[in-house]
PDB file of C-alpha atoms in Angstrom:
ATOM      1  CA  MET O  28     243.564 145.229 199.892  1.00  0.00           C
ATOM      2  CA  VAL O  29     243.757 141.904 201.927  1.00  0.00           C
ATOM      3  CA  LEU O  30     243.569 143.896 205.242  1.00  0.00           C
ATOM      4  CA  SER O  31     240.470 145.819 203.960  1.00  0.00           C
ATOM      5  CA  PHE O  32     238.816 142.607 202.953  1.00  0.00           C
ATOM      6  CA  LEU O  33     239.423 141.015 206.168  1.00  0.00           C
ATOM      7  CA  LYS O  34     238.110 143.922 208.165  1.00  0.00           C
ATOM      8  CA  THR O  35     234.905 143.778 206.032  1.00  0.00           C
ATOM      9  CA  VAL O  36     234.423 140.151 207.003  1.00  0.00           C
ATOM     10  CA  LYS O  37     235.080 140.569 210.548  1.00  0.00           C
ATOM     11  CA  SER O  38     232.809 143.614 210.931  1.00  0.00           C
ATOM     12  CA  ARG O  39     229.970 141.422 209.929  1.00  0.00           C
ATOM     13  CA  ILE O  40     230.456 138.768 212.583  1.00  0.00           C
ATOM     14  CA  PRO O  41     228.214 139.189 215.763  1.00  0.00           C
ATOM     15  CA  THR O  42     230.178 138.680 218.907  1.00  0.00           C
ATOM     16  CA  ASP O  43     227.269 137.056 220.713  1.00  0.00           C
ATOM     17  CA  LEU O  44     226.432 134.585 217.912  1.00  0.00           C
ATOM     18  CA  ALA O  45     225.345 131.063 219.194  1.00  0.00           C
ATOM     19  CA  PRO O  46     225.506 128.009 217.029  1.00  0.00           C
ATOM     20  CA  ASP O  47     222.465 127.979 214.720  1.00  0.00           C
ATOM     21  CA  VAL O  48     221.707 125.573 211.917  1.00  0.00           C
ATOM     22  CA  SER O  49     219.651 128.052 210.108  1.00  0.00           C
ATOM     23  CA  ARG O  50     222.301 130.773 210.453  1.00  0.00           C
ATOM     24  CA  PRO O  51     225.602 129.023 211.096  1.00  0.00           C
ATOM     25  CA  THR O  52     229.016 130.583 211.286  1.00  0.00           C
ATOM     26  CA  VAL O  53     230.776 129.728 207.938  1.00  0.00           C
ATOM     27  CA  GLY O  54     234.469 129.302 207.807  1.00  0.00           C
ATOM     28  CA  ILE O  55     236.430 129.362 204.594  1.00  0.00           C
ATOM     29  CA  ILE O  56     239.986 127.802 204.588  1.00  0.00           C
ATOM     30  CA  GLY O  57     241.652 129.431 201.617  1.00  0.00           C
ATOM     31  CA  GLY O  58     239.351 132.287 201.823  1.00  0.00           C
ATOM     32  CA  LEU O  59     241.724 134.864 200.207  1.00  0.00           C
ATOM     33  CA  GLY O  60     241.935 132.881 196.865  1.00  0.00           C
ATOM     34  CA  ARG O  61     239.640 133.891 193.996  1.00  0.00           C
ATOM     35  CA  MET O  62     236.948 131.324 194.691  1.00  0.00           C
ATOM     36  CA  GLY O  63     237.301 131.668 198.412  1.00  0.00           C
ATOM     37  CA  ARG O  64     236.671 135.402 198.147  1.00  0.00           C
ATOM     38  CA  TRP O  65     233.753 134.795 195.934  1.00  0.00           C
ATOM     39  CA  PHE O  66     232.062 132.405 198.451  1.00  0.00           C
ATOM     40  CA  ALA O  67     232.999 134.728 201.315  1.00  0.00           C
ATOM     41  CA  LYS O  68     231.134 137.594 199.681  1.00  0.00           C
ATOM     42  CA  PHE O  69     228.256 135.240 198.842  1.00  0.00           C
ATOM     43  CA  PHE O  70     227.691 134.255 202.480  1.00  0.00           C
ATOM     44  CA  GLN O  71     228.180 137.780 203.687  1.00  0.00           C
ATOM     45  CA  ASP O  72     225.572 138.986 201.307  1.00  0.00           C
ATOM     46  CA  ALA O  73     223.275 136.284 202.415  1.00  0.00           C
ATOM     47  CA  GLY O  74     223.592 137.459 205.937  1.00  0.00           C
ATOM     48  CA  PHE O  75     225.963 134.722 207.409  1.00  0.00           C
ATOM     49  CA  PRO O  76     228.787 135.410 209.766  1.00  0.00           C
ATOM     50  CA  VAL O  77     232.016 134.535 207.953  1.00  0.00           C
ATOM     51  CA  LEU O  78     235.466 133.596 209.140  1.00  0.00           C
ATOM     52  CA  ILE O  79     238.438 133.267 206.881  1.00  0.00           C
ATOM     53  CA  SER O  80     241.772 131.433 207.280  1.00  0.00           C
ATOM     54  CA  ASP O  81     244.649 131.682 204.789  1.00  0.00           C
ATOM     55  CA  MET O  82     248.403 131.974 204.642  1.00  0.00           C
ATOM     56  CA  GLN O  83     248.102 135.681 205.283  1.00  0.00           C
ATOM     57  CA  THR O  84     245.614 135.662 208.134  1.00  0.00           C
ATOM     58  CA  GLU O  85     246.283 135.407 211.826  1.00  0.00           C
ATOM     59  CA  LEU O  86     243.422 132.858 212.279  1.00  0.00           C
ATOM     60  CA  ARG O  87     244.716 129.376 211.942  1.00  0.00           C
ATOM     61  CA  PRO O  88     242.742 126.725 210.042  1.00  0.00           C
ATOM     62  CA  GLU O  89     242.584 124.696 213.346  1.00  0.00           C
ATOM     63  CA  ASP O  90     241.044 127.532 215.242  1.00  0.00           C
ATOM     64  CA  LEU O  91     238.491 128.176 212.446  1.00  0.00           C
ATOM     65  CA  ALA O  92     237.487 124.567 212.394  1.00  0.00           C
ATOM     66  CA  ARG O  93     236.625 124.760 216.079  1.00  0.00           C
ATOM     67  CA  GLN O  94     234.677 127.941 215.747  1.00  0.00           C
ATOM     68  CA  CYS O  95     232.529 127.291 212.681  1.00  0.00           C
ATOM     69  CA  GLN O  96     229.594 125.066 211.972  1.00  0.00           C
ATOM     70  CA  VAL O  97     230.219 125.129 208.211  1.00  0.00           C
ATOM     71  CA  ILE O  98     233.741 124.679 206.947  1.00  0.00           C
ATOM     72  CA  ILE O  99     234.470 125.204 203.243  1.00  0.00           C
ATOM     73  CA  LEU O 100     237.758 124.093 201.793  1.00  0.00           C
ATOM     74  CA  SER O 101     238.980 126.279 198.943  1.00  0.00           C
ATOM     75  CA  LEU O 102     242.349 124.732 198.486  1.00  0.00           C
ATOM     76  CA  PRO O 103     244.648 123.746 195.659  1.00  0.00           C
ATOM     77  CA  MET O 104     244.290 119.967 195.221  1.00  0.00           C
ATOM     78  CA  GLN O 105     248.074 119.488 195.803  1.00  0.00           C
ATOM     79  CA  VAL O 106     247.701 120.413 199.523  1.00  0.00           C
ATOM     80  CA  PHE O 107     244.234 119.114 200.048  1.00  0.00           C
ATOM     81  CA  PRO O 108     245.075 115.728 201.576  1.00  0.00           C
ATOM     82  CA  LYS O 109     247.589 117.141 204.112  1.00  0.00           C
ATOM     83  CA  VAL O 110     245.264 119.971 205.199  1.00  0.00           C
ATOM     84  CA  VAL O 111     242.288 117.693 205.588  1.00  0.00           C
ATOM     85  CA  ALA O 112     244.382 115.072 207.523  1.00  0.00           C
ATOM     86  CA  LYS O 113     245.380 117.754 209.984  1.00  0.00           C
ATOM     87  CA  LEU O 114     241.952 119.416 210.437  1.00  0.00           C
ATOM     88  CA  GLY O 115     239.682 116.266 210.256  1.00  0.00           C
ATOM     89  CA  PRO O 116     240.066 115.050 213.829  1.00  0.00           C
ATOM     90  CA  ILE O 117     239.456 118.658 215.092  1.00  0.00           C
ATOM     91  CA  ILE O 118     236.144 119.238 213.415  1.00  0.00           C
ATOM     92  CA  PRO O 119     233.048 118.523 215.689  1.00  0.00           C
ATOM     93  CA  GLU O 120     230.746 115.781 214.593  1.00  0.00           C
ATOM     94  CA  ASN O 121     227.765 118.189 214.365  1.00  0.00           C
ATOM     95  CA  SER O 122     229.517 120.369 211.901  1.00  0.00           C
ATOM     96  CA  PHE O 123     229.528 120.328 207.995  1.00  0.00           C
ATOM     97  CA  LEU O 124     232.630 119.990 205.820  1.00  0.00           C
ATOM     98  CA  THR O 125     232.657 120.587 202.002  1.00  0.00           C
ATOM     99  CA  ASP O 126     235.172 121.464 199.394  1.00  0.00           C
ATOM    100  CA  LEU O 127     235.276 123.467 196.155  1.00  0.00           C
ATOM    101  CA  CYS O 128     237.718 121.361 194.255  1.00  0.00           C
ATOM    102  CA  SER O 129     237.322 120.486 190.586  1.00  0.00           C
ATOM    103  CA  LEU O 130     237.676 116.667 191.254  1.00  0.00           C
ATOM    104  CA  LYS O 131     235.692 114.742 193.749  1.00  0.00           C
ATOM    105  CA  GLN O 132     236.583 111.092 194.026  1.00  0.00           C
ATOM    106  CA  SER O 133     239.735 111.454 196.063  1.00  0.00           C
ATOM    107  CA  GLN O 134     238.648 114.667 197.818  1.00  0.00           C
ATOM    108  CA  VAL O 135     235.456 113.188 199.166  1.00  0.00           C
ATOM    109  CA  ALA O 136     237.127 109.984 200.103  1.00  0.00           C
ATOM    110  CA  CYS O 137     239.801 111.945 202.057  1.00  0.00           C
ATOM    111  CA  MET O 138     237.180 113.943 203.930  1.00  0.00           C
ATOM    112  CA  LEU O 139     235.218 110.808 204.874  1.00  0.00           C
ATOM    113  CA  GLU O 140     238.460 109.140 206.135  1.00  0.00           C
ATOM    114  CA  CYS O 141     239.840 112.055 208.152  1.00  0.00           C
ATOM    115  CA  ALA O 142     236.644 113.631 209.608  1.00  0.00           C
ATOM    116  CA  CYS O 143     233.642 112.290 211.470  1.00  0.00           C
ATOM    117  CA  CYS O 144     231.222 115.293 210.698  1.00  0.00           C
ATOM    118  CA  GLU O 145     228.756 115.597 207.936  1.00  0.00           C
ATOM    119  CA  ILE O 146     230.446 115.754 204.555  1.00  0.00           C
ATOM    120  CA  ALA O 147     229.653 116.623 200.910  1.00  0.00           C
ATOM    121  CA  GLY O 148     231.635 117.538 197.859  1.00  0.00           C
ATOM    122  CA  THR O 149     230.781 120.736 196.082  1.00  0.00           C
ATOM    123  CA  HIS O 150     231.994 121.821 192.542  1.00  0.00           C
ATOM    124  CA  PRO O 151     230.851 125.259 191.421  1.00  0.00           C
ATOM    125  CA  LEU O 152     230.786 124.959 187.696  1.00  0.00           C
ATOM    126  CA  PHE O 153     231.670 128.550 187.194  1.00  0.00           C
ATOM    127  CA  GLY O 154     234.548 130.921 187.968  1.00  0.00           C
ATOM    128  CA  PRO O 155     235.001 133.948 190.181  1.00  0.00           C
ATOM    129  CA  VAL O 156     234.171 136.429 187.493  1.00  0.00           C
ATOM    130  CA  GLU O 157     230.361 135.575 187.817  1.00  0.00           C
ATOM    131  CA  LYS O 158     228.536 138.337 189.749  1.00  0.00           C
ATOM    132  CA  SER O 159     225.880 135.907 191.253  1.00  0.00           C
ATOM    133  CA  MET O 160     224.923 132.335 191.673  1.00  0.00           C
ATOM    134  CA  LYS O 161     221.659 132.774 189.520  1.00  0.00           C
ATOM    135  CA  GLY O 162     221.612 130.403 186.656  1.00  0.00           C
ATOM    136  CA  ARG O 163     224.971 128.927 187.486  1.00  0.00           C
ATOM    137  CA  ARG O 164     225.407 125.134 187.682  1.00  0.00           C
ATOM    138  CA  VAL O 165     226.747 123.497 190.946  1.00  0.00           C
ATOM    139  CA  ALA O 166     227.613 119.726 191.225  1.00  0.00           C
ATOM    140  CA  LEU O 167     227.009 118.093 194.572  1.00  0.00           C
ATOM    141  CA  CYS O 168     228.287 114.790 195.821  1.00  0.00           C
ATOM    142  CA  LYS O 169     226.783 113.259 198.974  1.00  0.00           C
ATOM    143  CA  GLY O 170     229.363 112.067 201.522  1.00  0.00           C
ATOM    144  CA  ARG O 171     227.839 111.527 204.933  1.00  0.00           C
ATOM    145  CA  GLY O 172     224.720 112.927 206.557  1.00  0.00           C
ATOM    146  CA  LYS O 173     221.484 114.391 205.268  1.00  0.00           C
ATOM    147  CA  ARG O 174     220.715 117.438 207.470  1.00  0.00           C
ATOM    148  CA  TRP O 175     223.526 119.667 206.321  1.00  0.00           C
ATOM    149  CA  PHE O 176     223.390 118.401 202.671  1.00  0.00           C
ATOM    150  CA  THR O 177     219.671 119.402 202.561  1.00  0.00           C
ATOM    151  CA  TRP O 178     220.533 122.819 204.043  1.00  0.00           C
ATOM    152  CA  TRP O 179     223.473 123.372 201.588  1.00  0.00           C
ATOM    153  CA  GLU O 180     221.481 122.428 198.528  1.00  0.00           C
ATOM    154  CA  GLY O 181     218.528 124.442 199.577  1.00  0.00           C
ATOM    155  CA  LEU O 182     220.670 127.526 200.122  1.00  0.00           C
ATOM    156  CA  LEU O 183     222.326 127.240 196.765  1.00  0.00           C
ATOM    157  CA  ARG O 184     218.916 126.792 195.084  1.00  0.00           C
ATOM    158  CA  LYS O 185     217.592 129.649 196.976  1.00  0.00           C
ATOM    159  CA  HIS O 186     220.035 131.900 195.448  1.00  0.00           C
ATOM    160  CA  GLY O 187     219.392 130.658 191.890  1.00  0.00           C
ATOM    161  CA  ALA O 188     221.947 127.854 191.475  1.00  0.00           C
ATOM    162  CA  VAL O 189     221.160 124.864 189.358  1.00  0.00           C
ATOM    163  CA  THR O 190     222.286 121.814 191.309  1.00  0.00           C
ATOM    164  CA  SER O 191     223.026 118.322 190.164  1.00  0.00           C
ATOM    165  CA  VAL O 192     223.528 115.488 192.717  1.00  0.00           C
ATOM    166  CA  VAL O 193     226.100 112.934 191.367  1.00  0.00           C
ATOM    167  CA  SER O 194     228.342 110.374 192.780  1.00  0.00           C
ATOM    168  CA  PRO O 195     232.085 111.417 193.129  1.00  0.00           C
ATOM    169  CA  GLU O 196     233.007 108.762 190.493  1.00  0.00           C
ATOM    170  CA  GLU O 197     230.227 109.995 188.010  1.00  0.00           C
ATOM    171  CA  HIS O 198     231.435 113.560 188.661  1.00  0.00           C
ATOM    172  CA  ASP O 199     235.041 112.825 187.660  1.00  0.00           C
ATOM    173  CA  ARG O 200     234.209 110.752 184.692  1.00  0.00           C
ATOM    174  CA  THR O 201     232.138 113.572 183.317  1.00  0.00           C
ATOM    175  CA  MET O 202     234.725 116.257 184.245  1.00  0.00           C
ATOM    176  CA  ALA O 203     237.206 114.344 182.041  1.00  0.00           C
ATOM    177  CA  TRP O 204     235.010 115.333 179.086  1.00  0.00           C
ATOM    178  CA  THR O 205     233.673 118.702 180.043  1.00  0.00           C
ATOM    179  CA  GLN O 206     237.000 120.095 181.617  1.00  0.00           C
ATOM    180  CA  ALA O 207     240.052 117.983 180.668  1.00  0.00           C
ATOM    181  CA  LEU O 208     239.175 117.311 177.070  1.00  0.00           C
ATOM    182  CA  ASN O 209     237.681 120.839 176.555  1.00  0.00           C
ATOM    183  CA  HIS O 210     240.946 122.353 177.937  1.00  0.00           C
ATOM    184  CA  PHE O 211     243.105 120.028 175.772  1.00  0.00           C
ATOM    185  CA  ILE O 212     241.181 121.032 172.653  1.00  0.00           C
ATOM    186  CA  LEU O 213     241.663 124.705 173.450  1.00  0.00           C
ATOM    187  CA  LEU O 214     245.389 124.224 174.252  1.00  0.00           C
ATOM    188  CA  CYS O 215     246.012 122.381 170.997  1.00  0.00           C
ATOM    189  CA  LEU O 216     244.007 125.021 168.913  1.00  0.00           C
ATOM    190  CA  GLY O 217     246.007 127.806 170.533  1.00  0.00           C
ATOM    191  CA  LYS O 218     249.243 126.201 170.147  1.00  0.00           C
ATOM    192  CA  ALA O 219     248.672 125.294 166.475  1.00  0.00           C
ATOM    193  CA  MET O 220     247.597 128.836 165.707  1.00  0.00           C
ATOM    194  CA  ASP O 221     250.719 130.244 167.454  1.00  0.00           C
ATOM    195  CA  ASP O 222     253.141 127.858 165.689  1.00  0.00           C
ATOM    196  CA  HIS O 223     251.740 128.735 162.352  1.00  0.00           C
ATOM    197  CA  GLY O 224     252.076 132.471 163.001  1.00  0.00           C
ATOM    198  CA  ILE O 225     248.416 133.245 162.700  1.00  0.00           C
ATOM    199  CA  ASP O 226     247.599 136.826 163.032  1.00  0.00           C
ATOM    200  CA  PRO O 227     244.685 137.147 165.583  1.00  0.00           C
ATOM    201  CA  LYS O 228     243.445 140.340 163.902  1.00  0.00           C
ATOM    202  CA  GLN O 229     243.161 138.914 160.466  1.00  0.00           C
ATOM    203  CA  ILE O 230     241.589 135.600 161.725  1.00  0.00           C
ATOM    204  CA  MET O 231     238.984 137.535 163.849  1.00  0.00           C
ATOM    205  CA  ALA O 232     238.151 139.692 160.780  1.00  0.00           C
ATOM    206  CA  LEU O 233     237.382 136.565 158.746  1.00  0.00           C
ATOM    207  CA  ALA O 234     235.899 134.393 161.570  1.00  0.00           C
ATOM    208  CA  THR O 235     232.532 132.694 161.373  1.00  0.00           C
ATOM    209  CA  PRO O 236     230.191 133.017 164.289  1.00  0.00           C
ATOM    210  CA  SER O 237     231.030 129.626 165.600  1.00  0.00           C
ATOM    211  CA  PHE O 238     234.722 130.163 165.349  1.00  0.00           C
ATOM    212  CA  GLU O 239     234.528 133.491 167.042  1.00  0.00           C
ATOM    213  CA  GLN O 240     232.925 131.845 170.034  1.00  0.00           C
ATOM    214  CA  GLN O 241     235.903 129.511 170.078  1.00  0.00           C
ATOM    215  CA  MET O 242     238.319 132.375 170.038  1.00  0.00           C
ATOM    216  CA  GLU O 243     236.374 134.102 172.829  1.00  0.00           C
ATOM    217  CA  ILE O 244     236.685 130.884 174.970  1.00  0.00           C
ATOM    218  CA  LEU O 245     240.304 130.554 173.964  1.00  0.00           C
ATOM    219  CA  ALA O 246     240.934 134.238 175.221  1.00  0.00           C
ATOM    220  CA  ARG O 247     239.597 133.343 178.532  1.00  0.00           C
ATOM    221  CA  LEU O 248     242.668 131.260 179.265  1.00  0.00           C
ATOM    222  CA  TYR O 249     244.474 134.482 179.769  1.00  0.00           C
ATOM    223  CA  HIS O 250     242.711 134.915 183.012  1.00  0.00           C
ATOM    224  CA  GLN O 251     243.119 131.340 184.217  1.00  0.00           C
ATOM    225  CA  ASP O 252     245.605 129.612 186.530  1.00  0.00           C
ATOM    226  CA  PRO O 253     247.940 127.262 184.616  1.00  0.00           C
ATOM    227  CA  GLU O 254     248.643 125.288 187.869  1.00  0.00           C
ATOM    228  CA  LEU O 255     244.829 124.504 188.257  1.00  0.00           C
ATOM    229  CA  TYR O 256     244.558 123.497 184.606  1.00  0.00           C
ATOM    230  CA  ALA O 257     247.650 121.182 184.977  1.00  0.00           C
ATOM    231  CA  THR O 258     246.027 119.568 187.983  1.00  0.00           C
ATOM    232  CA  ILE O 259     242.812 119.041 186.202  1.00  0.00           C
ATOM    233  CA  GLN O 260     244.570 117.377 183.312  1.00  0.00           C
ATOM    234  CA  MET O 261     246.910 115.143 185.412  1.00  0.00           C
ATOM    235  CA  SER O 262     244.891 114.285 188.453  1.00  0.00           C
ATOM    236  CA  ASN O 263     241.658 113.011 186.970  1.00  0.00           C
ATOM    237  CA  PRO O 264     242.078 109.237 186.611  1.00  0.00           C
ATOM    238  CA  TYR O 265     239.661 109.209 183.642  1.00  0.00           C
ATOM    239  CA  THR O 266     241.473 111.875 181.498  1.00  0.00           C
ATOM    240  CA  ASP O 267     243.907 109.424 179.865  1.00  0.00           C
ATOM    241  CA  GLY O 268     241.127 107.213 178.550  1.00  0.00           C
ATOM    242  CA  VAL O 269     239.104 110.198 177.204  1.00  0.00           C
ATOM    243  CA  LEU O 270     242.180 111.700 175.517  1.00  0.00           C
ATOM    244  CA  GLU O 271     243.128 108.365 173.966  1.00  0.00           C
ATOM    245  CA  THR O 272     239.503 107.942 172.461  1.00  0.00           C
ATOM    246  CA  PHE O 273     239.637 111.565 171.182  1.00  0.00           C
ATOM    247  CA  SER O 274     243.148 110.991 169.625  1.00  0.00           C
ATOM    248  CA  GLN O 275     241.890 107.839 167.988  1.00  0.00           C
ATOM    249  CA  HIS O 276     238.954 109.586 166.348  1.00  0.00           C
ATOM    250  CA  GLY O 277     241.103 112.437 165.382  1.00  0.00           C
ATOM    251  CA  ALA O 278     243.554 110.088 163.632  1.00  0.00           C
ATOM    252  CA  ASN O 279     240.697 108.331 161.844  1.00  0.00           C
ATOM    253  CA  LEU O 280     239.140 111.559 160.676  1.00  0.00           C
ATOM    254  CA  ARG O 281     242.535 112.805 159.521  1.00  0.00           C
ATOM    255  CA  LYS O 282     242.945 109.634 157.556  1.00  0.00           C
ATOM    256  CA  ILE O 283     239.449 109.854 155.956  1.00  0.00           C
ATOM    257  CA  ILE O 284     240.267 113.432 154.847  1.00  0.00           C
ATOM    258  CA  LYS O 285     243.670 112.564 153.571  1.00  0.00           C
ATOM    259  CA  GLU O 286     242.357 109.632 151.489  1.00  0.00           C
ATOM    260  CA  ARG O 287     239.505 111.832 150.167  1.00  0.00           C
ATOM    261  CA  ASP O 288     237.052 109.174 151.386  1.00  0.00           C
ATOM    262  CA  ARG O 289     233.843 111.278 150.849  1.00  0.00           C
ATOM    263  CA  LYS O 290     231.456 108.371 151.851  1.00  0.00           C
ATOM    264  CA  ALA O 291     233.224 107.721 155.098  1.00  0.00           C
ATOM    265  CA  PHE O 292     233.269 111.363 155.973  1.00  0.00           C
ATOM    266  CA  ILE O 293     229.591 111.885 155.364  1.00  0.00           C
ATOM    267  CA  GLU O 294     228.685 108.635 157.386  1.00  0.00           C
ATOM    268  CA  LEU O 295     230.808 110.045 160.308  1.00  0.00           C
ATOM    269  CA  PHE O 296     229.298 113.590 159.955  1.00  0.00           C
ATOM    270  CA  GLU O 297     225.761 112.061 160.063  1.00  0.00           C
ATOM    271  CA  GLU O 298     226.519 110.125 163.087  1.00  0.00           C
ATOM    272  CA  VAL O 299     227.610 113.223 164.826  1.00  0.00           C
ATOM    273  CA  GLN O 300     224.616 115.056 163.516  1.00  0.00           C
ATOM    274  CA  ASP O 301     222.385 112.476 165.329  1.00  0.00           C
ATOM    275  CA  LEU O 302     224.352 113.162 168.564  1.00  0.00           C
ATOM    276  CA  GLY O 303     223.820 116.884 167.955  1.00  0.00           C
ATOM    277  CA  HIS O 304     220.130 116.412 167.853  1.00  0.00           C
ATOM    278  CA  THR O 305     220.098 114.503 171.098  1.00  0.00           C
ATOM    279  CA  VAL O 306     222.207 117.276 172.596  1.00  0.00           C
ATOM    280  CA  LEU O 307     219.588 119.875 171.561  1.00  0.00           C
ATOM    281  CA  LEU O 308     216.794 117.833 172.998  1.00  0.00           C
ATOM    282  CA  SER O 309     218.726 117.275 176.246  1.00  0.00           C
ATOM    283  CA  LYS O 310     219.336 121.047 176.496  1.00  0.00           C
ATOM    284  CA  LYS O 311     215.805 121.950 175.988  1.00  0.00           C
ATOM    285  CA  ASN O 312     214.673 119.444 178.619  1.00  0.00           C
ATOM    286  CA  TYR O 313     217.256 120.866 181.025  1.00  0.00           C
ATOM    287  CA  VAL O 314     215.981 124.443 180.350  1.00  0.00           C
ATOM    288  CA  ASP O 315     212.377 123.465 180.758  1.00  0.00           C
ATOM    289  CA  SER O 316     213.099 121.646 184.157  1.00  0.00           C
ATOM    290  CA  ARG O 317     214.687 124.665 185.722  1.00  0.00           C
TER     291      ARG O 317
END
């Protein structure tokens, strides 16, 4: 399967291709991973020549970096600094380097320190199960340079992506809520159900629509990489603060319920209702702006 995939990539690479900003050669380091494959296919379908380097390929990352104008790092965050430190000095100044990591502060800083080319951070806010870029969110963090960043954002938008440009710090602060806390809640829910011996068939038979949605999201964990989820939880510097805040409010709500403090419960509920209304308005504005 790997050899077949590589042959497909190689067959689409013109042998006489000259460097071209409008149609650059794209290199994906870690291109045999799930997201690496996804983006390799994305670029192939868009008509770009693609080179791939991975542990199973003959093409080394160093050689790829010298041959490609656009270099995408689809790497586990644990090995990211070591790989970038090795490749950075090799990458030509007129090239473009970006990554697909779930965190951005340390990744963008690492690329800026090790390489002299144009740099941006990219976080696709979707997984490799998606069939296209259309309607999917992508976070972009500016690093160095404008020419390639403009090209990259334009390409993503052309293919239907909804891009948001944020600072690396703002990105990671937000990910502590949308990823780390979200995963934390799912893991706690799943573990609690498992420890209590809940029968999935029975609970699905009696599930409300909102709980059924939660169960569907929980079920997606079956296809996810626990190593990646562990890294997201433990590498984001803002996760501890978010989980501490969440735990405090959980303990407070538990106390309110235990003491049967109906007035305090309703006050808390109404506060969250106000937030819910704001979320609905924000979602509407977001949809209208697309």
